[in-house]
Structures are given as C-alpha cells and as structure tokens.
Amino acid sequence: RKLDKMQGRMADAVKVQGRMAEEFKVNLLLFAAVREKVGQGKLELKLSGGATTVDLLGALLGLHPSLADILPSCALSVNRKYLSTEKVALLAGDEVAIIPPVSGG
C-alpha cells in the first residue's frame, strides 16, 4: 500500500495542467574539466516535463558524482545564450553548454 501511495504522489507531482508531463531530451555540450571527468564532450540527457537547469544539473550529478566539486562554479548557456540566473525552464531539444571557469596566464 505504501508503494501505491508513493507512486500516486509521484504521478501527481508530474502532472502539468491536468496532463502527464512527458519526458524530453536536451543536448549537453561539456568543456574542459567537465569533459575530462565525464569522458565525452557531448551528452544527451532525458528530463521530465517542466524541468529546469537546476534539475538538469542534479541529473548530471547523479550520473557523474565526480562533478560535485566543479559544477557549482560552472557557467551555463542555453541555446548559445549565457544565463544570468541559475534556474531556467528547459524544452525538448535545447542545447545546454556547461563551461567551467578558465584560468591561466
């Protein structure tokens, strides 16, 4: 019974205006240290409807826990526009770049 209740709550949580929120895919571009830790420069990630950049970062961190030390200092861009705020709604097919800080001399 507890499982049924939990599943019902989860279903309620993903309803958007009376309809079930569908999963969608976004394309990630990973640079520098993020690319090195993940092992590739491009990644496709599935998210639930209504997901934001915060949700995306959480999902990425779940897949690659080694990013925990660097993700908080990374810049994000969505569809080639840098974000001025951390939480932005995402849509199917969006291109999200994760860019770590650059240093050097």
PDB file of N, CA, C and O in Angstrom, residues 1-2 5 7 10 21 28 39 47 52 54 63 65 68 71 75-76 79 84-85 88 96-97 102:
ATOM      1  N   ARG A   1       0.809  -1.194   0.000  1.00  0.00           N
ATOM      2  CA  ARG A   1       0.000   0.000   0.000  1.00  0.00           C
ATOM      3  C   ARG A   1       0.861   1.270   0.000  1.00  0.00           C
ATOM      4  O   ARG A   1       0.507   2.240  -0.629  1.00  0.00           O
ATOM      5  N   LYS A   2       1.955   1.219   0.760  1.00  0.00           N
ATOM      6  CA  LYS A   2       2.844   2.385   0.783  1.00  0.00           C
ATOM      7  C   LYS A   2       3.394   2.675  -0.605  1.00  0.00           C
ATOM      8  O   LYS A   2       3.498   3.810  -1.013  1.00  0.00           O
ATOM      9  N   LYS A   5       0.784   4.406  -2.689  1.00  0.00           N
ATOM     10  CA  LYS A   5       0.659   5.813  -2.307  1.00  0.00           C
ATOM     11  C   LYS A   5       1.819   6.628  -2.863  1.00  0.00           C
ATOM     12  O   LYS A   5       1.631   7.722  -3.359  1.00  0.00           O
ATOM     13  N   GLN A   7       3.657   5.935  -5.496  1.00  0.00           N
ATOM     14  CA  GLN A   7       3.514   6.053  -6.941  1.00  0.00           C
ATOM     15  C   GLN A   7       2.452   7.079  -7.300  1.00  0.00           C
ATOM     16  O   GLN A   7       2.612   7.842  -8.248  1.00  0.00           O
ATOM     17  N   MET A  10       3.953  10.483  -6.823  1.00  0.00           N
ATOM     18  CA  MET A  10       4.886  10.783  -7.901  1.00  0.00           C
ATOM     19  C   MET A  10       4.123  11.169  -9.169  1.00  0.00           C
ATOM     20  O   MET A  10       4.493  12.098  -9.859  1.00  0.00           O
ATOM     21  N   ALA A  21       3.176  15.051 -17.547  1.00  0.00           N
ATOM     22  CA  ALA A  21       4.348  15.675 -18.157  1.00  0.00           C
ATOM     23  C   ALA A  21       5.168  14.588 -18.845  1.00  0.00           C
ATOM     24  O   ALA A  21       5.428  13.540 -18.271  1.00  0.00           O
ATOM     25  N   LEU A  28      23.666  18.204 -24.160  1.00  0.00           N
ATOM     26  CA  LEU A  28      24.680  18.866 -23.339  1.00  0.00           C
ATOM     27  C   LEU A  28      25.990  18.952 -24.099  1.00  0.00           C
ATOM     28  O   LEU A  28      26.409  17.988 -24.741  1.00  0.00           O
ATOM     29  N   GLY A  39      34.237  12.156 -19.658  1.00  0.00           N
ATOM     30  CA  GLY A  39      34.839  11.291 -20.662  1.00  0.00           C
ATOM     31  C   GLY A  39      34.319  11.507 -22.073  1.00  0.00           C
ATOM     32  O   GLY A  39      34.643  10.759 -22.982  1.00  0.00           O
ATOM     33  N   LEU A  47      14.966  14.348 -19.416  1.00  0.00           N
ATOM     34  CA  LEU A  47      14.414  15.036 -18.256  1.00  0.00           C
ATOM     35  C   LEU A  47      12.898  14.940 -18.275  1.00  0.00           C
ATOM     36  O   LEU A  47      12.298  14.716 -19.320  1.00  0.00           O
ATOM     37  N   THR A  52      14.044  22.191 -15.175  1.00  0.00           N
ATOM     38  CA  THR A  52      14.826  23.420 -15.276  1.00  0.00           C
ATOM     39  C   THR A  52      16.312  23.075 -15.325  1.00  0.00           C
ATOM     40  O   THR A  52      16.690  21.912 -15.199  1.00  0.00           O
ATOM     41  N   VAL A  54      18.338  23.631 -13.028  1.00  0.00           N
ATOM     42  CA  VAL A  54      18.680  23.046 -11.723  1.00  0.00           C
ATOM     43  C   VAL A  54      18.440  21.541 -11.752  1.00  0.00           C
ATOM     44  O   VAL A  54      19.259  20.756 -11.268  1.00  0.00           O
ATOM     45  N   LEU A  63      24.429  11.103 -12.409  1.00  0.00           N
ATOM     46  CA  LEU A  63      25.129  10.207 -13.336  1.00  0.00           C
ATOM     47  C   LEU A  63      26.640  10.265 -13.172  1.00  0.00           C
ATOM     48  O   LEU A  63      27.337   9.285 -13.429  1.00  0.00           O
ATOM     49  N   PRO A  65      28.921  11.660 -10.246  1.00  0.00           N
ATOM     50  CA  PRO A  65      29.168  12.285  -8.945  1.00  0.00           C
ATOM     51  C   PRO A  65      30.518  13.000  -8.843  1.00  0.00           C
ATOM     52  O   PRO A  65      30.682  13.899  -8.020  1.00  0.00           O
ATOM     53  N   ALA A  68      30.818  16.932  -8.602  1.00  0.00           N
ATOM     54  CA  ALA A  68      30.336  17.696  -7.448  1.00  0.00           C
ATOM     55  C   ALA A  68      31.225  18.880  -7.094  1.00  0.00           C
ATOM     56  O   ALA A  68      30.733  19.929  -6.682  1.00  0.00           O
ATOM     57  N   LEU A  71      30.853  21.587 -10.653  1.00  0.00           N
ATOM     58  CA  LEU A  71      29.592  22.115 -11.185  1.00  0.00           C
ATOM     59  C   LEU A  71      29.150  23.445 -10.573  1.00  0.00           C
ATOM     60  O   LEU A  71      28.677  24.318 -11.294  1.00  0.00           O
ATOM     61  N   ALA A  75      29.709  28.007 -15.591  1.00  0.00           N
ATOM     62  CA  ALA A  75      28.736  28.862 -16.272  1.00  0.00           C
ATOM     63  C   ALA A  75      27.873  27.972 -17.159  1.00  0.00           C
ATOM     64  O   ALA A  75      28.316  26.920 -17.621  1.00  0.00           O
ATOM     65  N   LEU A  76      26.635  28.395 -17.369  1.00  0.00           N
ATOM     66  CA  LEU A  76      25.729  27.657 -18.237  1.00  0.00           C
ATOM     67  C   LEU A  76      25.244  28.555 -19.361  1.00  0.00           C
ATOM     68  O   LEU A  76      25.047  29.752 -19.164  1.00  0.00           O
ATOM     69  N   ASN A  79      21.008  27.274 -25.493  1.00  0.00           N
ATOM     70  CA  ASN A  79      20.844  27.700 -26.887  1.00  0.00           C
ATOM     71  C   ASN A  79      21.730  28.910 -27.208  1.00  0.00           C
ATOM     72  O   ASN A  79      21.291  29.895 -27.787  1.00  0.00           O
ATOM     73  N   SER A  84      21.802  34.430 -16.857  1.00  0.00           N
ATOM     74  CA  SER A  84      22.057  35.394 -15.789  1.00  0.00           C
ATOM     75  C   SER A  84      21.465  34.899 -14.481  1.00  0.00           C
ATOM     76  O   SER A  84      21.735  35.432 -13.422  1.00  0.00           O
ATOM     77  N   THR A  85      20.640  33.872 -14.572  1.00  0.00           N
ATOM     78  CA  THR A  85      20.058  33.258 -13.386  1.00  0.00           C
ATOM     79  C   THR A  85      20.270  31.754 -13.494  1.00  0.00           C
ATOM     80  O   THR A  85      20.389  31.221 -14.593  1.00  0.00           O
ATOM     81  N   VAL A  88      16.368  28.090 -15.102  1.00  0.00           N
ATOM     82  CA  VAL A  88      15.688  28.413 -16.347  1.00  0.00           C
ATOM     83  C   VAL A  88      14.967  27.161 -16.834  1.00  0.00           C
ATOM     84  O   VAL A  88      15.534  26.069 -16.807  1.00  0.00           O
ATOM     85  N   VAL A  96      22.429  22.800 -24.023  1.00  0.00           N
ATOM     86  CA  VAL A  96      22.947  23.383 -22.787  1.00  0.00           C
ATOM     87  C   VAL A  96      24.454  23.152 -22.743  1.00  0.00           C
ATOM     88  O   VAL A  96      24.915  22.011 -22.803  1.00  0.00           O
ATOM     89  N   ALA A  97      25.196  24.231 -22.655  1.00  0.00           N
ATOM     90  CA  ALA A  97      26.652  24.131 -22.522  1.00  0.00           C
ATOM     91  C   ALA A  97      27.031  24.347 -21.065  1.00  0.00           C
ATOM     92  O   ALA A  97      26.498  25.242 -20.405  1.00  0.00           O
ATOM     93  N   VAL A 102      37.793  29.384 -16.354  1.00  0.00           N
ATOM     94  CA  VAL A 102      39.053  29.304 -17.071  1.00  0.00           C
ATOM     95  C   VAL A 102      40.100  30.081 -16.294  1.00  0.00           C
ATOM     96  O   VAL A 102      39.845  31.185 -15.824  1.00  0.00           O
TER      97      VAL A 102
END
